[in-house]
XYZ file of C-alpha atoms in Angstrom:
766
model
C 71.424 141.687 129.004
C 68.223 142.164 127.043
C 67.940 140.831 123.528
C 68.124 143.207 120.587
C 64.763 143.811 118.869
C 64.031 141.548 115.936
C 64.282 143.110 112.477
C 61.181 143.490 110.355
C 60.653 140.535 108.022
C 60.731 141.687 104.408
C 61.760 140.356 101.039
C 64.970 142.364 101.382
C 65.793 140.576 104.640
C 65.067 137.206 103.010
C 67.548 138.049 100.246
C 70.104 139.112 102.850
C 69.752 135.693 104.510
C 70.524 133.936 101.222
C 67.048 133.178 99.890
C 66.025 134.098 96.350
C 63.006 136.113 95.266
C 61.344 132.980 93.901
C 61.990 131.155 97.194
C 60.469 134.082 99.089
C 57.293 133.693 97.030
C 57.199 129.948 97.761
C 57.457 130.723 101.483
C 54.512 133.096 101.310
C 52.406 130.494 99.478
C 53.399 127.811 101.986
C 52.329 130.096 104.841
C 49.117 130.969 102.994
C 50.016 134.614 102.589
C 51.143 135.462 106.116
C 54.640 136.785 106.706
C 57.010 134.450 108.516
C 58.321 135.506 111.901
C 62.000 136.351 112.089
C 62.879 132.927 113.583
C 60.762 131.227 110.907
C 62.608 133.112 108.191
C 65.845 131.909 109.753
C 64.606 128.323 109.543
C 63.802 128.687 105.850
C 67.152 130.323 105.113
C 69.007 127.465 106.783
C 66.909 124.519 105.602
C 66.811 125.819 102.031
C 70.487 126.744 101.900
C 72.632 124.851 99.421
C 74.550 123.331 102.325
C 71.452 121.764 103.912
C 69.020 121.209 101.033
C 71.406 120.142 98.232
C 69.040 122.052 95.978
C 71.445 122.203 93.020
C 72.938 118.728 93.364
C 70.099 116.338 94.283
C 69.029 115.582 90.734
C 72.578 114.529 89.880
C 73.337 112.614 93.066
C 70.605 110.120 92.179
C 72.958 108.770 89.500
C 75.367 107.408 92.104
C 75.155 103.668 92.871
C 74.368 103.308 96.575
C 73.389 99.663 97.038
C 75.378 96.487 97.489
C 75.333 93.201 99.392
C 77.252 94.697 102.332
C 75.345 97.994 102.572
C 73.285 98.243 105.759
C 72.675 102.001 105.626
C 73.213 104.120 102.543
C 73.020 107.904 102.033
C 70.416 109.840 103.999
C 71.547 109.209 107.556
C 74.369 110.714 109.603
C 76.799 108.162 108.133
C 76.778 105.108 105.892
C 77.091 101.641 107.414
C 78.669 98.592 105.751
C 78.718 94.988 106.976
C 82.182 93.496 107.606
C 80.925 90.083 108.735
C 80.524 88.125 111.975
C 78.027 90.650 113.346
C 80.296 93.661 112.884
C 79.884 96.751 110.737
C 81.706 100.005 110.041
C 80.117 103.454 109.806
C 81.918 106.157 107.846
C 81.475 109.493 106.143
C 83.407 112.428 104.720
C 82.411 116.077 105.182
C 83.740 119.454 104.101
C 84.620 122.460 106.245
C 86.066 124.614 103.513
C 84.765 128.144 104.027
C 85.139 128.089 107.835
C 88.731 126.893 107.469
C 89.615 129.725 105.101
C 88.071 132.305 107.414
C 89.508 130.884 110.658
C 91.861 127.974 109.862
C 92.368 126.519 113.330
C 88.737 126.452 114.480
C 87.425 125.762 110.987
C 89.532 122.627 110.649
C 89.084 121.568 114.271
C 85.288 121.757 114.168
C 85.309 119.940 110.828
C 86.963 117.025 112.608
C 84.564 117.296 115.541
C 81.507 117.318 113.295
C 82.447 114.235 111.320
C 83.299 112.365 114.527
C 79.787 113.107 115.840
C 78.194 111.983 112.577
C 79.808 108.596 113.086
C 79.339 108.026 116.810
C 75.717 109.211 116.537
C 75.145 105.986 114.584
C 76.313 104.007 117.625
C 79.869 103.450 116.385
C 83.057 104.014 118.328
C 85.338 106.092 116.082
C 88.275 103.971 114.986
C 90.258 106.203 112.627
C 90.333 109.554 110.834
C 91.570 110.757 107.446
C 91.826 114.245 106.035
C 92.138 115.578 102.493
C 93.474 119.094 102.109
C 93.816 121.433 99.153
C 95.832 124.607 99.463
C 96.902 127.328 97.069
C 100.420 128.290 96.106
C 102.562 128.795 99.185
C 103.496 132.332 98.166
C 99.830 133.356 97.882
C 98.528 135.773 100.563
C 97.864 134.065 103.922
C 98.605 130.603 102.495
C 101.455 129.580 104.792
C 99.355 130.613 107.770
C 96.386 128.677 106.425
C 98.462 125.506 106.063
C 99.824 125.843 109.579
C 96.458 126.732 111.093
C 94.577 123.886 109.423
C 97.185 121.292 110.410
C 97.155 122.578 113.991
C 93.345 122.553 114.133
C 93.082 118.975 112.858
C 95.709 117.728 115.288
C 94.405 119.821 118.165
C 90.956 118.242 117.958
C 91.698 114.721 116.719
C 94.584 114.056 119.100
C 92.512 115.093 122.114
C 89.752 112.696 121.058
C 92.094 109.709 121.083
C 91.238 108.729 117.510
C 94.264 107.959 115.307
C 94.802 109.811 112.042
C 95.560 107.057 109.559
C 96.280 109.077 106.446
C 94.951 111.428 103.828
C 96.463 113.675 101.225
C 97.370 117.281 100.546
C 97.864 119.051 97.233
C 98.668 122.609 96.224
C 97.417 124.579 93.241
C 96.726 128.191 92.376
C 93.017 127.429 91.929
C 92.753 127.173 95.740
C 94.500 130.484 96.451
C 91.257 132.075 97.622
C 89.302 128.995 98.699
C 91.094 126.116 100.403
C 89.479 122.707 100.934
C 89.394 120.857 104.242
C 87.642 117.483 103.933
C 87.484 115.279 107.032
C 86.678 111.549 107.229
C 85.907 109.312 110.193
C 85.293 105.566 110.381
C 83.847 103.801 113.401
C 83.034 100.227 114.331
C 79.711 98.971 115.698
C 77.564 95.902 116.027
C 75.554 95.390 112.856
C 72.332 95.018 114.875
C 72.916 98.085 117.081
C 72.572 101.010 114.681
C 71.005 104.276 115.849
C 69.261 106.598 113.422
C 67.870 110.109 113.367
C 64.136 109.404 113.836
C 61.757 111.402 116.029
C 59.061 108.755 116.330
C 56.493 107.822 118.954
C 53.864 110.471 119.720
C 54.359 111.703 123.277
C 57.996 110.668 123.497
C 60.255 113.274 125.027
C 62.779 115.244 123.001
C 66.044 115.782 124.849
C 68.934 118.159 124.414
C 72.318 116.687 125.416
C 75.887 117.942 125.323
C 77.285 121.480 125.512
C 75.351 124.660 126.084
C 74.315 126.763 123.084
C 76.176 129.966 122.276
C 76.204 132.452 119.440
C 79.041 130.830 117.467
C 78.272 129.443 114.030
C 75.056 131.392 113.407
C 74.553 131.659 109.631
C 77.204 128.964 109.151
C 75.106 126.994 106.653
C 74.284 130.145 104.705
C 77.944 131.205 104.701
C 78.892 127.811 103.276
C 76.328 128.337 100.502
C 77.747 131.512 99.007
C 80.812 132.667 97.135
C 83.655 134.391 98.924
C 84.174 138.019 98.081
C 86.117 140.929 99.433
C 85.896 141.008 103.214
C 85.118 137.297 103.657
C 87.635 137.077 106.499
C 85.297 139.284 108.512
C 82.837 136.373 108.759
C 84.658 134.843 111.736
C 81.489 134.894 113.938
C 79.958 132.321 111.561
C 82.749 129.842 112.390
C 82.040 127.446 115.239
C 84.332 127.051 118.241
C 85.177 123.481 119.179
C 86.051 121.834 122.495
C 87.485 118.334 121.953
C 87.547 117.548 125.657
C 83.784 118.072 125.860
C 83.317 116.011 122.695
C 85.304 113.150 124.248
C 82.925 113.203 127.225
C 79.922 113.307 124.891
C 81.298 110.368 122.912
C 81.724 108.192 126.005
C 78.330 109.227 127.396
C 76.562 108.391 124.131
C 78.283 105.032 123.786
C 77.269 104.198 127.359
C 73.642 105.107 126.621
C 73.750 103.074 123.395
C 74.339 99.930 125.462
C 70.766 100.309 126.709
C 67.358 100.457 125.036
C 66.659 104.033 126.175
C 67.058 105.759 122.798
C 64.460 105.983 119.999
C 66.473 108.306 117.755
C 69.438 110.655 117.915
C 71.070 113.209 115.650
C 74.032 115.540 115.777
C 73.270 119.263 115.767
C 75.526 120.018 112.813
C 74.896 122.530 110.029
C 71.932 124.754 110.998
C 72.077 123.309 114.522
C 68.809 122.671 116.323
C 66.812 123.562 113.208
C 68.190 120.899 110.883
C 68.312 118.153 113.516
C 64.698 118.783 114.542
C 63.219 119.053 111.058
C 65.213 116.107 109.661
C 64.371 113.775 112.546
C 60.665 114.600 112.392
C 60.569 114.498 108.594
C 62.019 110.979 108.498
C 59.445 109.780 111.019
C 56.466 111.724 109.619
C 55.806 113.341 112.988
C 55.691 116.796 114.545
C 57.698 118.394 117.361
C 56.977 120.887 120.086
C 60.165 122.493 121.428
C 60.411 124.918 124.358
C 63.265 127.052 123.122
C 63.692 128.875 126.438
C 64.643 125.530 128.045
C 67.604 124.980 125.724
C 70.785 125.270 127.834
C 72.450 128.598 127.011
C 75.973 129.782 127.693
C 75.332 133.446 126.787
C 72.856 135.950 128.145
C 70.014 137.421 126.153
C 69.888 134.785 123.443
C 66.891 134.881 121.107
C 64.810 132.130 119.473
C 66.489 132.966 116.149
C 69.941 132.434 117.669
C 68.979 129.255 119.508
C 67.509 127.741 116.351
C 70.461 128.588 114.094
C 73.488 128.414 116.376
C 76.015 125.822 115.279
C 77.688 125.507 118.670
C 79.544 122.235 118.786
C 79.267 119.041 120.840
C 75.446 118.917 120.962
C 72.882 116.233 120.151
C 69.091 115.996 119.881
C 67.691 112.758 121.277
C 64.250 111.150 121.444
C 63.945 108.958 124.528
C 61.817 105.935 125.290
C 59.061 106.737 127.798
C 60.349 106.887 131.348
C 64.033 106.733 130.386
C 64.652 110.481 130.549
C 65.992 110.485 134.149
C 68.352 107.624 133.319
C 69.746 109.486 130.303
C 70.122 112.676 132.309
C 71.954 110.714 135.002
C 74.507 109.373 132.538
C 75.071 112.788 130.940
C 75.469 114.483 134.322
C 77.937 111.802 135.366
C 80.064 112.846 132.390
C 79.685 116.524 133.296
C 77.360 117.403 130.405
C 74.030 119.175 130.069
C 70.920 117.091 129.478
C 67.300 118.112 129.725
C 63.887 117.555 128.193
C 63.052 120.389 125.798
C 59.937 119.075 124.059
C 57.777 116.224 122.795
C 57.015 114.321 119.625
C 53.529 115.180 118.328
C 51.155 113.904 115.673
C 50.547 117.358 114.149
C 53.319 117.218 111.540
C 54.323 120.747 112.608
C 57.343 122.247 114.322
C 56.130 124.494 117.107
C 58.767 126.418 119.014
C 57.631 128.339 122.072
C 59.448 131.103 123.925
C 58.446 131.524 127.560
C 55.024 130.140 126.727
C 54.405 132.256 123.622
C 54.674 130.791 120.089
C 57.804 131.916 118.237
C 57.644 129.499 115.346
C 54.885 127.347 113.870
C 55.783 125.658 110.596
C 54.655 122.531 108.731
C 57.544 120.077 108.682
C 56.928 117.829 105.696
C 55.638 120.581 103.366
C 58.660 122.715 104.253
C 61.012 119.815 103.536
C 59.150 118.791 100.377
C 59.001 122.393 99.150
C 62.759 122.803 99.510
C 64.007 123.969 96.113
C 65.293 121.342 93.705
C 66.948 123.006 90.764
C 67.820 121.546 87.407
C 70.280 124.322 86.727
C 71.521 125.135 83.214
C 74.630 123.262 82.159
C 77.185 124.144 79.522
C 80.482 122.569 78.580
C 83.249 125.022 79.569
C 84.860 126.816 76.692
C 88.356 126.365 78.118
C 88.357 122.585 77.633
C 89.051 122.435 73.914
C 91.850 124.961 74.231
C 93.696 123.340 77.154
C 93.217 119.808 75.801
C 94.741 120.837 72.459
C 97.991 122.260 73.878
C 100.844 120.016 72.668
C 103.557 118.930 75.099
C 106.913 120.697 74.978
C 109.969 119.095 73.401
C 111.033 115.882 75.079
C 113.314 116.031 78.074
C 117.013 115.708 77.311
C 118.928 112.989 79.189
C 121.158 115.600 80.802
C 118.080 117.263 82.334
C 116.742 114.170 84.137
C 118.483 114.601 87.483
C 117.770 118.338 87.754
C 114.116 117.752 86.861
C 113.813 114.953 89.407
C 115.263 117.097 92.177
C 112.837 119.906 91.360
C 109.862 117.534 91.273
C 110.734 116.039 94.653
C 110.492 119.525 96.146
C 107.147 120.503 94.611
C 104.633 120.841 97.488
C 102.163 118.323 95.985
C 104.888 115.699 95.431
C 107.099 116.352 98.466
C 106.665 114.484 101.734
C 103.776 115.728 103.859
C 105.694 114.646 106.951
C 105.614 118.154 108.435
C 101.807 117.966 108.410
C 101.169 114.384 109.464
C 103.766 114.247 112.212
C 101.505 116.629 114.126
C 98.809 113.944 114.193
C 98.691 110.972 116.539
C 98.527 107.938 114.264
C 98.975 105.153 116.816
C 96.780 106.029 119.798
C 94.803 103.000 121.103
C 97.504 100.738 119.566
C 95.368 99.254 116.776
C 97.200 100.841 113.842
C 98.863 98.393 111.441
C 99.833 100.839 108.709
C 99.880 104.515 109.536
C 100.755 107.750 107.817
C 103.674 107.558 105.427
C 103.934 103.782 105.596
C 101.456 102.570 103.003
C 99.204 103.641 100.179
C 96.263 103.220 102.569
C 95.941 103.304 106.325
C 95.171 99.966 107.966
C 93.790 99.349 111.444
C 92.649 96.338 113.466
C 89.028 95.878 114.491
C 88.604 94.858 118.128
C 85.459 94.060 120.085
C 84.064 95.886 123.124
C 86.396 93.970 125.426
C 89.453 94.864 123.351
C 89.796 91.404 121.838
C 90.993 91.060 118.254
C 88.191 90.146 115.834
C 90.693 89.004 113.209
C 89.551 91.771 110.856
C 91.241 94.934 109.702
C 89.904 97.858 107.683
C 91.878 99.967 105.232
C 91.084 103.500 104.111
C 92.398 105.952 101.553
C 91.257 109.297 100.131
C 92.156 110.574 96.674
C 91.429 113.084 93.935
C 93.675 114.565 91.251
C 91.925 117.869 90.598
C 94.123 118.634 87.583
C 92.742 115.554 85.860
C 89.236 116.796 86.759
C 90.023 120.207 85.268
C 91.105 118.600 81.988
C 88.217 116.100 81.901
C 85.537 116.377 84.622
C 84.069 112.940 83.818
C 87.226 110.859 83.699
C 88.957 112.905 86.379
C 86.212 111.936 88.835
C 86.404 108.310 87.700
C 90.162 108.446 88.323
C 89.518 109.454 91.947
C 87.448 106.306 92.518
C 90.002 104.088 90.768
C 92.985 105.512 92.661
C 91.319 105.255 96.060
C 90.492 101.586 95.401
C 93.956 100.976 93.900
C 95.505 102.201 97.124
C 93.441 99.676 99.067
C 94.711 96.898 96.800
C 98.291 97.962 97.544
C 97.821 97.022 101.206
C 95.878 93.840 100.436
C 92.329 95.113 101.135
C 89.099 94.497 99.220
C 87.040 97.686 98.636
C 83.629 97.469 100.354
C 82.299 101.032 100.252
C 83.020 104.635 99.348
C 82.113 108.046 100.669
C 82.553 111.234 98.693
C 83.003 114.951 99.243
C 82.149 116.756 96.031
C 83.856 120.157 96.039
C 82.859 122.395 93.134
C 82.312 126.045 92.253
C 79.240 128.256 92.042
C 76.342 126.133 90.693
C 74.687 129.208 89.218
C 77.394 129.184 86.550
C 76.369 126.703 83.807
C 79.978 125.622 83.294
C 80.277 124.590 86.936
C 77.020 122.638 86.845
C 78.195 120.810 83.732
C 81.420 119.781 85.447
C 79.435 118.669 88.525
C 77.082 116.522 86.461
C 80.003 115.004 84.574
C 81.775 114.292 87.847
C 78.766 112.394 89.216
C 78.512 110.372 86.001
C 82.232 109.591 86.079
C 82.011 108.400 89.675
C 79.042 106.248 88.706
C 80.902 104.584 85.845
C 83.935 103.780 87.990
C 81.815 102.506 90.907
C 79.867 100.165 88.630
C 83.012 98.866 86.954
C 84.819 98.259 90.253
C 81.633 97.011 91.973
C 81.791 99.332 94.977
C 78.897 101.559 96.215
C 78.765 105.112 97.574
C 77.181 104.850 101.034
C 77.488 108.423 102.309
C 78.831 111.780 101.283
C 78.707 115.533 101.129
C 78.438 118.257 98.498
C 80.305 121.540 98.863
C 79.426 124.133 96.233
C 80.120 127.851 95.918
C 83.853 127.287 96.301
C 84.579 130.544 94.480
C 86.394 133.705 95.418
C 85.641 136.940 93.587
C 84.227 134.959 90.673
C 87.098 132.467 90.364
C 86.131 128.800 90.892
C 88.360 126.100 92.293
C 89.302 123.141 90.110
C 86.595 120.445 90.298
C 87.602 118.316 93.288
C 85.380 115.255 93.839
C 87.222 113.726 96.790
C 86.726 109.990 97.216
C 87.460 108.027 100.392
C 87.500 104.253 99.975
C 87.143 101.680 102.748
C 88.483 98.159 102.346
C 88.439 94.951 104.352
C 91.131 92.440 105.273
C 89.306 89.528 106.853
C 92.197 87.418 108.091
C 94.427 89.608 110.239
C 94.178 87.485 113.396
C 97.433 87.138 115.258
C 100.642 88.847 114.223
C 100.355 90.411 110.804
C 103.344 89.675 108.570
C 104.566 92.982 107.184
C 107.901 91.438 106.208
C 106.342 88.653 104.152
C 108.452 85.517 103.688
C 109.592 84.538 100.237
C 107.080 82.424 98.383
C 107.740 80.137 95.462
C 104.201 78.983 94.797
C 100.770 80.566 94.763
C 99.962 79.496 98.289
C 99.920 81.357 101.547
C 98.327 81.727 104.950
C 96.485 84.890 104.086
C 97.267 87.179 107.062
C 99.685 89.353 105.141
C 99.550 93.010 104.246
C 102.260 95.276 102.977
C 103.356 98.871 103.014
C 104.831 101.054 100.303
C 108.476 101.021 101.386
C 111.007 98.485 100.109
C 111.540 95.786 102.747
C 114.839 94.109 101.925
C 117.930 94.428 99.766
C 118.285 92.365 96.571
C 114.536 92.224 95.941
C 113.353 92.660 92.380
C 111.452 95.850 91.517
C 108.575 95.278 89.101
C 106.105 97.517 87.338
C 102.590 96.122 86.919
C 100.586 97.878 84.225
C 101.343 99.649 80.960
C 103.082 103.027 80.505
C 101.775 105.301 77.758
C 102.825 108.664 76.305
C 100.661 110.721 78.668
C 101.782 113.993 80.203
C 98.440 115.842 80.519
C 97.816 117.266 83.985
C 101.124 115.961 85.330
C 103.268 117.655 87.956
C 106.133 117.440 85.491
C 104.245 119.350 82.810
C 103.160 122.013 85.316
C 106.775 122.333 86.456
C 108.058 122.756 82.901
C 105.357 124.976 81.444
C 103.635 126.566 84.425
C 100.278 125.432 82.982
C 97.749 122.626 83.473
C 97.214 121.459 79.915
C 96.928 118.384 77.701
C 94.460 115.545 77.871
C 93.572 113.590 80.978
C 95.344 110.195 81.145
C 93.235 107.316 79.920
C 91.460 105.146 82.474
C 90.819 101.569 81.349
C 88.485 100.246 83.994
C 88.598 96.613 82.881
C 92.396 96.654 83.171
C 92.129 98.481 86.505
C 89.927 95.761 87.930
C 92.394 93.039 86.924
C 95.375 94.992 88.253
C 93.812 95.510 91.659
C 92.790 91.851 91.968
C 96.279 90.759 90.960
C 98.089 92.944 93.483
C 95.633 92.134 96.247
C 96.203 88.418 95.713
C 99.974 88.893 95.525
C 99.968 90.704 98.852
C 97.763 88.101 100.522
C 99.986 85.283 99.265
C 103.140 86.907 100.556
C 104.673 87.326 97.110
C 104.607 91.110 97.156
C 106.733 92.760 99.838
C 105.887 96.375 98.995
C 103.356 97.989 96.699
C 102.979 101.624 95.676
C 100.848 103.073 92.902
C 102.257 105.642 90.489
C 100.547 109.003 90.863
C 101.841 112.581 91.106
C 105.397 112.705 89.796
C 105.163 109.527 87.752
C 107.124 106.271 87.763
C 110.515 107.537 88.893
C 109.004 109.436 91.808
C 106.993 106.375 92.865
C 110.092 104.169 92.916
C 112.032 106.740 94.913
C 109.207 107.054 97.440
C 109.383 103.285 97.997
C 113.161 103.538 98.384
C 112.791 106.389 100.879
C 110.197 104.389 102.812
C 112.603 101.474 103.046
C 115.598 103.721 103.763
C 117.675 102.120 101.056
C 118.806 102.674 97.510
C 117.934 100.906 94.277
C 119.266 100.297 90.788
C 116.831 100.975 87.960
C 117.183 99.704 84.404
C 114.429 100.964 82.114
C 113.661 100.538 78.450
C 112.117 103.388 76.508
C 110.701 101.605 73.509
C 108.670 104.149 71.547
C 107.962 106.368 74.559
C 109.181 109.902 75.137
C 111.778 109.995 77.909
C 109.684 112.344 80.045
C 106.576 110.174 79.630
C 108.567 107.130 80.747
C 110.002 108.784 83.852
C 107.484 111.449 84.880
C 104.239 110.817 82.978
C 101.251 109.990 85.163
C 99.715 107.070 83.296
C 97.276 105.475 85.737
C 96.664 101.788 86.410
C 100.293 101.097 87.367
C 101.723 99.767 90.612
C 105.396 99.391 91.585
C 106.051 96.276 93.674
C 109.084 94.600 95.203
C 109.425 90.821 95.321
C 111.976 88.452 96.850
C 114.215 86.579 94.354
C 112.462 83.268 95.001
C 109.040 84.793 94.311
C 109.696 86.348 90.920
C 108.499 83.411 88.856
C 105.359 83.121 90.973
C 104.632 86.811 90.421
C 104.990 86.282 86.682
C 102.496 83.416 86.883
C 100.069 85.521 88.914
C 100.264 88.388 86.409
C 99.676 86.054 83.469
C 96.629 84.636 85.255
C 95.173 88.124 85.721
C 96.371 89.334 82.305
C 98.369 92.191 83.833
C 101.490 93.530 82.039
C 104.657 92.939 84.079
C 108.180 94.307 83.661
C 111.215 94.007 85.913
C 112.688 97.481 86.254
C 115.365 97.148 88.914
C 116.729 95.821 92.187
C 116.617 97.135 95.753
C 119.585 97.744 98.013
C 122.683 99.838 98.561
C 122.862 103.476 99.551
C 122.647 105.043 96.107
C 119.891 105.408 93.556
C 120.970 104.789 90.014
C 119.021 104.940 86.778
C 119.888 103.844 83.283
C 117.543 104.025 80.291
C 118.403 101.750 77.387
C 121.866 101.377 78.904
C 122.505 105.130 79.219
C 123.211 106.265 82.821
C 120.955 109.180 83.768
C 121.098 109.311 87.557
C 123.547 108.340 90.320
C 122.871 109.973 93.678
C 122.905 109.163 97.374
C 119.464 107.951 98.437
C 119.758 109.779 101.764
C 120.484 113.080 100.025
C 117.464 112.802 97.717
C 115.340 111.722 100.670
C 116.435 114.844 102.532
C 115.210 117.033 99.675
C 111.890 115.150 99.638
C 111.375 115.169 103.413
C 112.299 118.777 104.134
C 110.879 120.584 101.092
C 107.467 121.442 102.575
C 108.635 122.586 105.979
C 111.420 124.607 104.377
C 108.889 126.306 102.090
C 106.661 127.031 105.097
C 109.563 128.634 106.938
């Protein structure tokens, strides 16, 4: 089949490919007045897209703290790398695949998982665990039930085949995502701290190799599609969505890890967004070199492919590699052994230019560093949104009446954001490779052992959690983003882990709207403040803008994934911690969120305030997201996390669960459901509203259970850390009872309430 003739390169075509008129003029100046070829125009459109160039976000991202004593590799590479001691490190990153997942939910979500896995194993790390963070619209919105089902199936279909356990994540539902869902994928891998591979095309004369799958026409214009608003007819963009093959990726993973045991590799990079174009330009730009690539030698799975298509295809499971001299046959041998393509397609040069030939004739000749340096960097106008004053000023409704407590609780337990996500996570394999200590639904963070190349226990475990309450971000973009950092780290504390690094996925609306840019800037500043206060750096991340449909932006959603370390998990980990009467312990203890034994005391650490803004309860009662964002006191947060972490390590705390969506009563019930038992709650209102006490979402609070002999030691620990402590009940029995100031408000079978909680989502999905 012969290739279609190339279109004439004009300003109109440049605009069609997503470039602006000003950017078109910059291109002409850069090329000294000559018109770019069609493939060259494709390179500019991809490299200068929002998705690849971060042209609207770079000036704000510089505010994020990225350094720390454990940081080996910060932002700028395929993934961040953090030292975990004794010669070991972890590489991790979070990425978005939002627009592809809305257009084609199964493949969009699946290839999102595949891409983030490659980002991590490209660094030389064996993937250890995955997370995912999902945001959907209202379940009765058009297509939404199908989107939920398709995304869950895509994530499980790819991740399960790869043999990488899914350790956790979160899912929330709000009308702001009706036309633009979010699919954020996270992977963490383990590697030797002195065996890190980076994306550098260095060494003039070294051969450039293509390895992995053949190139097809899937994913062309993917980066441009991810850099524009959705409008009517967006579902017709299916050809821009990549098609993934997890079985091929598994082969590529094992082949790469085998090659990484040698000294054959100078540099390597995943062909992700913008495919061969971005990997080539980024690798050469970092090294200050040039590249000559013979495009006709790129392995192709379709007939009649053109240089434009080969440069911009986002076909999956492909890498670009620079080999040490003479090692090319060895690399090809390993790749062929695993049934994969591998060939030399070019060389590193000293010219500083990217020259792509097509059957001996030049198809592209562009300066690399000037093109990268000339990539737009916009300081876009910013304006505080006009809605903020109005929604912040809305007063709460009349307080909840005692007789309404049980009905309200039952309704809250069935709200999609609060209800169990069991229907989603049971599709994922959370225990493959048998290293999982705490998996999905068992703790506030996932926890997994770190083993060496021979499968021997290193004595270390890493925890991970992802969080963002977008309603808080809607009410206060600065503090809402800070809340995401605090909650992710709080969840690590609940399993006994020390936070060592963060990655982010900053999902916002159209940056050309000043209100959206203001919320983005505020979000970055809020993340900065929380990171500095909690002493944890951002080591990698992603920005996803243009999350708008027909002019309507999503809620600001700066997703944060936190990674924590437990250094003393050698031998059997004690999940059922023994009672402790003194502040001593062996250290190898972690805990989940479910109650562990009957007759334990239930305690609340932290202070409850009259705060209903942005809560699930308020949305349930009024149908609106209004009020003020709950206060975040970072000094108190730091003390709370240290206190709980120490209590877990010492064996005092048997379960720990932070209060989030649904408030205090929901948090206690979730711990009861996790332990498959009842509890008896005795609360005091003081000066609080009843609904604030039970369903308000004051942050900086953790519900713990403690054995009878450990209660005095917990009190001592809390006094030491200056953390408020109140006993609020006792575990055990088959019923859940609640009395406030002596007045009975709830008496129900725990199993019946758990049934409502567990089945609500799958019932709503039909």
